[in-house]
């Protein structure tokens, strides 16, 4: 019997260990690290940046020569007939003719109106644009991770509050049953206590469902199995020392969307520079080494061959193209003007969003203080109410009201912290300085 009890104890101990491991605490730092490694949108943006990096080459800009190897082998079998000037005729059926040409040629554009240099600079700017887009993707996904994570913290706090109210409602039911047993309370009081306990259990089940669904949502953002179980920290730490002027200064330097608009302007300027290159001549150097051989069954020459080096220079210049050059330059200048407008628009939008978000942030900080005070008052009021209920000096309705006030105060306090954290995250996202 003793051995059996020891075996049961070991099984229970093992199950506890398994449960603890399954419920590992996931910190926000770990969640962000996993997102950076696994998130699909971040991976795609990173791959797009790799493409932009690969494109930044002198060859892609047109600075390097092109070397081409060619081979042509032509053969024919024909019934041929030739009539000479003196009137004699020569004919041959199934006459064979062979021609073989092969060699290596080089074509190098040495000047094209500085287009190649502008193109190389443009490729570098496109790489910077890819970096800004990757940064924007990372910031947005990290912001989403923070929002879902701290929503889980809030819901975990609400679960704890509902667990507390279950305990209180259970105690109330027990007191009502004891009082009914000794004739100091009616059956109605017991039934009301039982209904309220069941109501609290329903609320707890709903909250557990919501909590589990948000876990799945976080796992999805982290690009891992939806069934991975974990817990989050118990508190929401809100930075209450953010300064609007500092955030605006950071946003002007670091906001990836504004940065992308500035880079787009530079890309448009380099596009105009390339178009203007069309006003200059284009100079190409050509050279090659070729071998040619031919054989003919009919004619004055039955076989010939040649080999050697060829070289030369080719220059061209656009004199008139139906005014397309002027039209393209005008369009490019308008694109630059549009990019300037886009920068101004993005800057104004950024300042407006920062100002609005900062006002919301300040309001939420004040709400935290108010709701913290309310929770303390509601807790004290509930404690007094429980004592009075034990001695029978208050009725069931007053007890339930105090209980609900306490639970609602805890939920509002938790929600105030969460909303303040969302405001902080939004400000850091706009400023482009989310820590990850």
Short mmCIF file of C-alpha atoms in Angstrom, two decimals:
data_model
loop_
_atom_site.label_atom_id
_atom_site.label_comp_id
_atom_site.label_asym_id
_atom_site.label_seq_id
_atom_site.Cartn_x
_atom_site.Cartn_y
_atom_site.Cartn_z
CA UNK A 1 0.00 0.00 0.00
CA UNK A 2 2.86 2.31 0.88
CA UNK A 3 4.60 1.57 -2.44
CA UNK A 4 1.37 2.34 -4.29
CA UNK A 5 1.10 5.73 -2.59
CA UNK A 6 4.72 6.55 -3.43
CA UNK A 7 4.03 5.63 -7.06
CA UNK A 8 0.99 7.93 -7.14
CA UNK A 9 3.04 10.75 -5.63
CA UNK A 10 5.73 10.34 -8.28
CA UNK A 11 3.10 10.45 -11.04
CA UNK A 12 1.60 13.64 -9.61
CA UNK A 13 5.05 15.19 -9.33
CA UNK A 14 5.82 14.32 -12.95
CA UNK A 15 2.54 15.82 -14.14
CA UNK A 16 3.28 19.02 -12.25
CA UNK A 17 6.68 19.27 -13.91
CA UNK A 18 5.15 18.71 -17.35
CA UNK A 19 2.54 21.38 -16.71
CA UNK A 20 5.16 23.86 -15.53
CA UNK A 21 7.27 23.26 -18.64
CA UNK A 22 4.23 23.64 -20.89
CA UNK A 23 3.42 26.93 -19.19
CA UNK A 24 6.78 28.60 -19.69
CA UNK A 25 6.83 32.38 -19.21
CA UNK A 26 7.36 34.16 -22.52
CA UNK A 27 8.86 37.62 -22.08
CA UNK A 28 8.25 40.44 -24.55
CA UNK A 29 11.97 40.39 -25.43
CA UNK A 30 11.80 36.70 -26.32
CA UNK A 31 8.60 37.24 -28.31
CA UNK A 32 10.22 40.01 -30.38
CA UNK A 33 13.31 37.87 -30.98
CA UNK A 34 11.16 34.99 -32.24
CA UNK A 35 9.21 37.35 -34.50
CA UNK A 36 12.41 38.74 -36.02
CA UNK A 37 13.56 35.21 -36.80
CA UNK A 38 10.28 33.65 -37.95
CA UNK A 39 7.78 36.24 -39.18
CA UNK A 40 6.97 35.68 -42.85
CA UNK A 41 6.55 39.34 -43.80
CA UNK A 42 9.93 40.17 -42.29
CA UNK A 43 11.54 37.29 -44.20
CA UNK A 44 10.01 38.49 -47.49
CA UNK A 45 11.12 42.08 -46.89
CA UNK A 46 14.61 40.81 -46.01
CA UNK A 47 14.76 38.78 -49.24
CA UNK A 48 13.63 41.82 -51.24
CA UNK A 49 16.48 43.79 -49.69
CA UNK A 50 18.90 41.03 -50.71
CA UNK A 51 17.64 41.43 -54.30
CA UNK A 52 18.30 45.18 -54.12
CA UNK A 53 21.83 44.51 -52.84
CA UNK A 54 22.55 42.04 -55.65
CA UNK A 55 21.42 44.65 -58.19
CA UNK A 56 24.01 47.20 -57.04
CA UNK A 57 26.81 46.36 -59.50
CA UNK A 58 28.77 48.26 -62.10
CA UNK A 59 27.68 45.68 -64.66
CA UNK A 60 24.00 46.30 -63.96
CA UNK A 61 24.66 50.03 -64.35
CA UNK A 62 26.13 49.41 -67.84
CA UNK A 63 29.75 50.23 -67.03
CA UNK A 64 31.30 46.91 -68.02
CA UNK A 65 31.84 45.56 -71.53
CA UNK A 66 29.86 42.75 -73.06
CA UNK A 67 31.82 39.82 -74.47
CA UNK A 68 30.02 37.44 -76.82
CA UNK A 69 31.15 34.18 -78.38
CA UNK A 70 29.45 33.22 -81.68
CA UNK A 71 29.43 30.12 -83.84
CA UNK A 72 27.66 29.70 -87.18
CA UNK A 73 27.84 26.48 -89.18
CA UNK A 74 25.78 26.58 -92.39
CA UNK A 75 25.50 23.64 -94.81
CA UNK A 76 23.50 23.08 -97.98
CA UNK A 77 23.01 20.43 -100.71
CA UNK A 78 21.64 21.85 -103.96
CA UNK A 79 21.32 21.11 -107.65
CA UNK A 80 23.36 24.04 -109.00
CA UNK A 81 23.86 25.48 -112.51
CA UNK A 82 26.19 28.34 -113.58
CA UNK A 83 26.37 30.15 -116.94
CA UNK A 84 29.59 32.04 -117.64
CA UNK A 85 30.09 35.18 -119.75
CA UNK A 86 31.39 33.10 -122.65
CA UNK A 87 28.18 31.10 -122.77
CA UNK A 88 29.48 27.89 -121.29
CA UNK A 89 27.33 26.21 -118.69
CA UNK A 90 28.36 24.16 -115.69
CA UNK A 91 25.93 22.20 -113.58
CA UNK A 92 26.19 19.80 -110.68
CA UNK A 93 23.55 17.82 -108.84
CA UNK A 94 23.76 17.52 -105.03
CA UNK A 95 26.43 20.21 -104.82
CA UNK A 96 27.60 20.70 -101.26
CA UNK A 97 28.27 24.14 -99.77
CA UNK A 98 29.70 24.59 -96.26
CA UNK A 99 30.29 27.78 -94.30
CA UNK A 100 31.80 27.94 -90.78
CA UNK A 101 32.20 31.17 -88.78
CA UNK A 102 33.18 31.54 -85.14
CA UNK A 103 34.86 34.08 -82.90
CA UNK A 104 34.71 36.32 -79.85
CA UNK A 105 33.50 39.90 -79.89
CA UNK A 106 33.59 42.73 -77.34
CA UNK A 107 31.23 45.70 -77.20
CA UNK A 108 31.90 48.38 -74.58
CA UNK A 109 29.94 51.58 -74.05
CA UNK A 110 32.60 53.98 -72.80
CA UNK A 111 30.38 57.07 -72.72
CA UNK A 112 26.60 57.52 -72.74
CA UNK A 113 26.08 60.97 -71.33
CA UNK A 114 26.89 59.92 -67.74
CA UNK A 115 23.81 57.67 -67.64
CA UNK A 116 25.76 54.73 -66.25
CA UNK A 117 27.02 56.72 -63.26
CA UNK A 118 23.54 58.03 -62.48
CA UNK A 119 22.18 54.50 -62.81
CA UNK A 120 24.72 53.14 -60.32
CA UNK A 121 23.77 55.84 -57.81
CA UNK A 122 20.11 55.06 -58.40
CA UNK A 123 20.70 51.38 -57.66
CA UNK A 124 22.36 52.36 -54.38
CA UNK A 125 19.37 54.53 -53.49
CA UNK A 126 17.00 51.66 -54.30
CA UNK A 127 18.99 49.53 -51.86
CA UNK A 128 18.48 52.23 -49.20
CA UNK A 129 14.77 52.21 -50.07
CA UNK A 130 14.73 48.44 -49.50
CA UNK A 131 16.39 48.96 -46.13
CA UNK A 132 13.74 51.53 -45.18
CA UNK A 133 10.97 49.16 -46.26
CA UNK A 134 12.50 46.33 -44.23
CA UNK A 135 12.78 48.63 -41.22
CA UNK A 136 9.15 49.67 -41.62
CA UNK A 137 8.04 46.03 -41.85
CA UNK A 138 10.03 45.13 -38.74
CA UNK A 139 8.65 48.07 -36.75
CA UNK A 140 5.07 47.28 -37.76
CA UNK A 141 5.42 43.59 -36.85
CA UNK A 142 7.19 44.34 -33.58
CA UNK A 143 4.43 46.81 -32.75
CA UNK A 144 1.85 44.12 -33.48
CA UNK A 145 3.75 41.66 -31.26
CA UNK A 146 3.79 44.22 -28.43
CA UNK A 147 0.09 44.98 -28.81
CA UNK A 148 -1.00 41.33 -28.76
CA UNK A 149 1.47 40.45 -26.00
CA UNK A 150 0.29 43.15 -23.61
CA UNK A 151 -3.31 42.37 -24.49
CA UNK A 152 -2.52 38.89 -23.19
CA UNK A 153 -1.06 40.41 -20.03
CA UNK A 154 -4.27 42.39 -19.57
CA UNK A 155 -6.43 39.33 -20.13
CA UNK A 156 -4.26 37.29 -17.79
CA UNK A 157 -4.86 39.94 -15.12
CA UNK A 158 -8.59 39.76 -15.77
CA UNK A 159 -8.44 35.99 -15.40
CA UNK A 160 -6.84 36.47 -12.01
CA UNK A 161 -9.60 38.95 -11.08
CA UNK A 162 -12.30 36.51 -12.13
CA UNK A 163 -10.58 33.72 -10.16
CA UNK A 164 -10.79 36.02 -7.16
CA UNK A 165 -14.48 36.65 -7.65
CA UNK A 166 -15.09 32.89 -7.94
CA UNK A 167 -13.46 32.45 -4.55
CA UNK A 168 -15.57 35.25 -3.07
CA UNK A 169 -18.79 33.93 -4.60
CA UNK A 170 -17.99 30.43 -3.31
CA UNK A 171 -17.47 31.80 0.19
CA UNK A 172 -20.72 33.69 -0.08
CA UNK A 173 -22.58 30.54 -1.12
CA UNK A 174 -21.07 28.62 1.78
CA UNK A 175 -22.08 31.34 4.24
CA UNK A 176 -25.60 31.42 2.80
CA UNK A 177 -25.91 27.64 3.11
CA UNK A 178 -24.64 27.71 6.71
CA UNK A 179 -27.04 30.49 7.62
CA UNK A 180 -29.90 28.65 5.94
CA UNK A 181 -28.99 25.49 7.85
CA UNK A 182 -29.32 27.27 11.22
CA UNK A 183 -32.44 29.16 10.15
CA UNK A 184 -30.92 32.66 9.84
CA UNK A 185 -31.38 32.95 6.05
CA UNK A 186 -34.00 32.00 3.53
CA UNK A 187 -33.68 29.56 0.66
CA UNK A 188 -33.87 32.54 -1.69
CA UNK A 189 -30.54 33.84 -0.38
CA UNK A 190 -28.91 30.48 -1.14
CA UNK A 191 -30.37 30.38 -4.63
CA UNK A 192 -29.22 33.95 -5.39
CA UNK A 193 -25.71 33.07 -4.23
CA UNK A 194 -25.72 29.97 -6.44
CA UNK A 195 -26.93 31.94 -9.50
CA UNK A 196 -24.26 34.60 -8.99
CA UNK A 197 -21.56 31.93 -8.62
CA UNK A 198 -22.69 30.28 -11.86
CA UNK A 199 -22.68 33.70 -13.59
CA UNK A 200 -19.10 34.26 -12.45
CA UNK A 201 -18.11 30.80 -13.73
CA UNK A 202 -19.58 31.61 -17.13
CA UNK A 203 -17.63 34.88 -17.23
CA UNK A 204 -14.47 33.00 -16.28
CA UNK A 205 -14.99 30.47 -19.07
CA UNK A 206 -15.53 33.25 -21.61
CA UNK A 207 -12.39 34.98 -20.43
CA UNK A 208 -10.38 31.75 -20.71
CA UNK A 209 -11.63 31.36 -24.27
CA UNK A 210 -10.62 34.91 -25.15
CA UNK A 211 -7.22 34.39 -23.51
CA UNK A 212 -6.61 31.16 -25.46
CA UNK A 213 -7.59 32.82 -28.76
CA UNK A 214 -5.16 35.68 -28.18
CA UNK A 215 -2.42 33.14 -27.51
CA UNK A 216 -3.14 31.63 -30.91
CA UNK A 217 -2.98 35.12 -32.46
CA UNK A 218 0.42 35.77 -30.90
CA UNK A 219 1.72 32.39 -32.05
CA UNK A 220 0.56 33.25 -35.55
CA UNK A 221 2.51 36.54 -35.56
CA UNK A 222 5.53 34.66 -34.22
CA UNK A 223 5.07 32.13 -37.08
CA UNK A 224 5.09 29.12 -34.82
CA UNK A 225 2.68 26.28 -33.98
CA UNK A 226 -0.65 27.62 -32.74
CA UNK A 227 -0.68 24.93 -30.04
CA UNK A 228 2.49 26.16 -28.33
CA UNK A 229 1.46 26.95 -24.75
CA UNK A 230 2.98 29.70 -22.64
CA UNK A 231 2.30 32.35 -20.04
CA UNK A 232 3.13 36.03 -20.12
CA UNK A 233 4.40 38.35 -17.42
CA UNK A 234 1.99 39.62 -14.79
CA UNK A 235 2.46 43.36 -15.17
CA UNK A 236 2.33 46.02 -17.88
CA UNK A 237 5.26 48.41 -17.53
CA UNK A 238 4.39 51.78 -19.09
CA UNK A 239 7.06 54.40 -19.80
CA UNK A 240 5.54 57.60 -18.43
CA UNK A 241 8.47 59.87 -19.34
CA UNK A 242 8.05 60.28 -23.09
CA UNK A 243 8.45 63.86 -24.39
CA UNK A 244 6.68 65.04 -27.53
CA UNK A 245 9.51 67.28 -28.78
CA UNK A 246 12.03 64.44 -28.53
CA UNK A 247 9.67 62.06 -30.32
CA UNK A 248 9.17 64.53 -33.18
CA UNK A 249 12.91 65.01 -33.54
CA UNK A 250 13.41 61.25 -33.68
CA UNK A 251 10.58 60.86 -36.19
CA UNK A 252 12.17 63.37 -38.58
CA UNK A 253 15.35 61.26 -38.56
CA UNK A 254 14.12 57.70 -38.11
CA UNK A 255 10.56 57.27 -39.31
CA UNK A 256 10.90 54.74 -42.16
CA UNK A 257 7.91 56.03 -44.13
CA UNK A 258 9.29 59.57 -44.18
CA UNK A 259 12.73 58.18 -44.96
CA UNK A 260 11.28 56.26 -47.91
CA UNK A 261 9.72 59.43 -49.34
CA UNK A 262 13.07 61.25 -49.11
CA UNK A 263 14.80 58.36 -50.91
CA UNK A 264 12.09 58.35 -53.59
CA UNK A 265 12.88 62.00 -54.28
CA UNK A 266 16.55 61.15 -54.76
CA UNK A 267 15.62 58.28 -57.08
CA UNK A 268 13.49 60.67 -59.17
CA UNK A 269 16.38 63.15 -59.40
CA UNK A 270 18.72 60.43 -60.64
CA UNK A 271 16.08 59.34 -63.16
CA UNK A 272 16.07 62.88 -64.57
CA UNK A 273 19.86 62.79 -64.74
CA UNK A 274 19.73 59.61 -66.80
CA UNK A 275 17.13 61.07 -69.15
CA UNK A 276 19.27 64.19 -69.68
CA UNK A 277 22.10 61.88 -70.73
CA UNK A 278 20.17 61.35 -73.95
CA UNK A 279 21.36 64.81 -75.09
CA UNK A 280 24.97 63.59 -75.22
CA UNK A 281 26.55 61.25 -77.75
CA UNK A 282 27.01 57.55 -77.08
CA UNK A 283 30.42 56.07 -77.79
CA UNK A 284 31.05 52.32 -78.12
CA UNK A 285 34.29 50.43 -78.64
CA UNK A 286 34.07 47.17 -80.56
CA UNK A 287 36.65 44.50 -81.15
CA UNK A 288 36.81 40.78 -81.79
CA UNK A 289 38.68 37.87 -83.22
CA UNK A 290 36.93 35.79 -85.89
CA UNK A 291 37.57 32.75 -88.04
CA UNK A 292 35.69 32.03 -91.28
CA UNK A 293 35.88 29.01 -93.58
CA UNK A 294 33.77 28.07 -96.62
CA UNK A 295 33.70 25.19 -99.10
CA UNK A 296 31.80 25.00 -102.39
CA UNK A 297 31.46 22.11 -104.85
CA UNK A 298 30.74 24.41 -107.78
CA UNK A 299 32.30 27.75 -108.66
CA UNK A 300 35.63 29.42 -109.20
CA UNK A 301 36.66 28.99 -105.55
CA UNK A 302 36.23 25.60 -103.95
CA UNK A 303 37.57 26.57 -100.51
CA UNK A 304 38.40 29.77 -98.63
CA UNK A 305 39.32 30.70 -95.06
CA UNK A 306 40.10 33.84 -93.06
CA UNK A 307 40.97 34.71 -89.48
CA UNK A 308 42.06 37.76 -87.60
CA UNK A 309 41.31 40.70 -85.34
CA UNK A 310 38.75 43.38 -86.02
CA UNK A 311 38.22 46.57 -84.06
CA UNK A 312 36.47 49.86 -84.34
CA UNK A 313 34.59 52.73 -82.74
CA UNK A 314 30.92 53.54 -83.04
CA UNK A 315 29.42 56.89 -82.03
CA UNK A 316 25.81 58.03 -82.22
CA UNK A 317 23.89 61.09 -81.14
CA UNK A 318 20.20 61.85 -81.10
CA UNK A 319 19.51 64.86 -83.31
CA UNK A 320 15.71 64.73 -83.37
CA UNK A 321 13.30 62.20 -81.87
CA UNK A 322 9.98 63.93 -82.25
CA UNK A 323 10.60 66.02 -79.09
CA UNK A 324 10.51 62.88 -76.95
CA UNK A 325 13.62 64.03 -75.09
CA UNK A 326 11.96 67.27 -73.97
CA UNK A 327 8.77 65.46 -73.05
CA UNK A 328 10.61 62.87 -70.94
CA UNK A 329 12.57 65.56 -69.10
CA UNK A 330 9.40 67.50 -68.28
CA UNK A 331 7.72 64.37 -66.94
CA UNK A 332 10.78 63.56 -64.80
CA UNK A 333 10.77 67.09 -63.34
CA UNK A 334 7.09 66.74 -62.46
CA UNK A 335 7.89 63.43 -60.72
CA UNK A 336 10.50 65.22 -58.63
CA UNK A 337 7.96 67.89 -57.72
CA UNK A 338 5.48 65.17 -56.72
CA UNK A 339 8.12 63.55 -54.52
CA UNK A 340 8.71 66.88 -52.75
CA UNK A 341 4.98 67.21 -52.13
CA UNK A 342 4.88 63.63 -50.80
CA UNK A 343 7.67 64.46 -48.32
CA UNK A 344 5.77 67.52 -47.06
CA UNK A 345 2.55 65.54 -46.84
CA UNK A 346 4.20 62.67 -44.94
CA UNK A 347 5.94 65.08 -42.57
CA UNK A 348 2.69 66.91 -41.79
CA UNK A 349 0.81 63.63 -41.34
CA UNK A 350 3.56 62.34 -39.06
CA UNK A 351 3.45 65.44 -36.84
CA UNK A 352 -0.35 65.28 -36.65
CA UNK A 353 -0.34 61.58 -35.72
CA UNK A 354 2.37 62.14 -33.11
CA UNK A 355 0.49 65.04 -31.53
CA UNK A 356 -2.76 63.11 -31.41
CA UNK A 357 -1.13 59.95 -30.09
CA UNK A 358 0.74 61.91 -27.43
CA UNK A 359 -2.46 63.52 -26.17
CA UNK A 360 -4.04 60.07 -25.93
CA UNK A 361 -0.91 58.88 -24.13
CA UNK A 362 -1.19 61.66 -21.51
CA UNK A 363 -4.88 60.94 -20.97
CA UNK A 364 -4.21 57.25 -20.49
CA UNK A 365 -1.48 57.99 -17.94
CA UNK A 366 -3.97 60.01 -15.91
CA UNK A 367 -6.54 57.22 -16.22
CA UNK A 368 -4.02 54.76 -14.76
CA UNK A 369 -3.76 56.86 -11.60
CA UNK A 370 -7.52 57.28 -11.34
CA UNK A 371 -8.27 53.59 -11.87
CA UNK A 372 -5.52 52.54 -9.47
CA UNK A 373 -7.16 54.66 -6.77
CA UNK A 374 -10.59 53.25 -7.64
CA UNK A 375 -9.30 49.70 -7.37
CA UNK A 376 -7.84 50.37 -3.92
CA UNK A 377 -11.12 51.92 -2.74
CA UNK A 378 -13.20 49.09 -4.21
CA UNK A 379 -10.95 46.51 -2.56
CA UNK A 380 -11.31 48.17 0.82
CA UNK A 381 -15.06 48.47 0.36
CA UNK A 382 -15.33 44.76 -0.53
CA UNK A 383 -13.33 43.75 2.52
CA UNK A 384 -15.66 45.71 4.78
CA UNK A 385 -18.70 44.30 2.95
CA UNK A 386 -17.51 40.70 3.38
CA UNK A 387 -17.09 41.22 7.12
CA UNK A 388 -20.54 42.76 7.42
CA UNK A 389 -22.06 39.96 5.36
CA UNK A 390 -20.57 37.35 7.70
CA UNK A 391 -22.29 38.92 10.68
CA UNK A 392 -25.50 39.47 8.70
CA UNK A 393 -25.68 43.29 8.81
CA UNK A 394 -26.04 43.76 5.02
CA UNK A 395 -28.18 41.97 2.44
CA UNK A 396 -27.20 39.90 -0.58
CA UNK A 397 -27.73 42.72 -3.08
CA UNK A 398 -25.32 45.04 -1.28
CA UNK A 399 -22.72 42.26 -1.13
CA UNK A 400 -23.05 41.54 -4.85
CA UNK A 401 -22.81 45.22 -5.71
CA UNK A 402 -19.56 45.60 -3.74
CA UNK A 403 -18.19 42.45 -5.34
CA UNK A 404 -18.98 43.60 -8.89
CA UNK A 405 -17.59 47.07 -8.16
CA UNK A 406 -14.29 45.52 -7.12
CA UNK A 407 -14.06 43.26 -10.17
CA UNK A 408 -14.98 46.09 -12.54
CA UNK A 409 -12.42 48.35 -10.91
CA UNK A 410 -9.68 45.75 -11.41
CA UNK A 411 -10.70 45.26 -15.04
CA UNK A 412 -10.74 49.01 -15.69
CA UNK A 413 -7.35 49.43 -14.05
CA UNK A 414 -5.91 46.62 -16.14
CA UNK A 415 -7.46 48.09 -19.30
CA UNK A 416 -6.11 51.57 -18.46
CA UNK A 417 -2.59 50.14 -18.24
CA UNK A 418 -3.05 48.32 -21.53
CA UNK A 419 -4.38 51.40 -23.32
CA UNK A 420 -1.48 53.47 -22.02
CA UNK A 421 0.93 50.82 -23.27
CA UNK A 422 -0.73 50.89 -26.69
CA UNK A 423 -0.26 54.66 -26.75
CA UNK A 424 3.40 54.26 -25.87
CA UNK A 425 3.84 51.64 -28.61
CA UNK A 426 2.12 53.89 -31.18
CA UNK A 427 4.39 56.82 -30.28
CA UNK A 428 7.52 54.69 -30.53
CA UNK A 429 6.36 53.27 -33.84
CA UNK A 430 5.84 56.75 -35.28
CA UNK A 431 9.21 57.89 -33.92
CA UNK A 432 10.85 54.79 -35.38
CA UNK A 433 12.59 53.83 -32.14
CA UNK A 434 10.88 50.67 -30.95
CA UNK A 435 13.46 48.61 -29.10
CA UNK A 436 13.96 45.21 -30.72
#
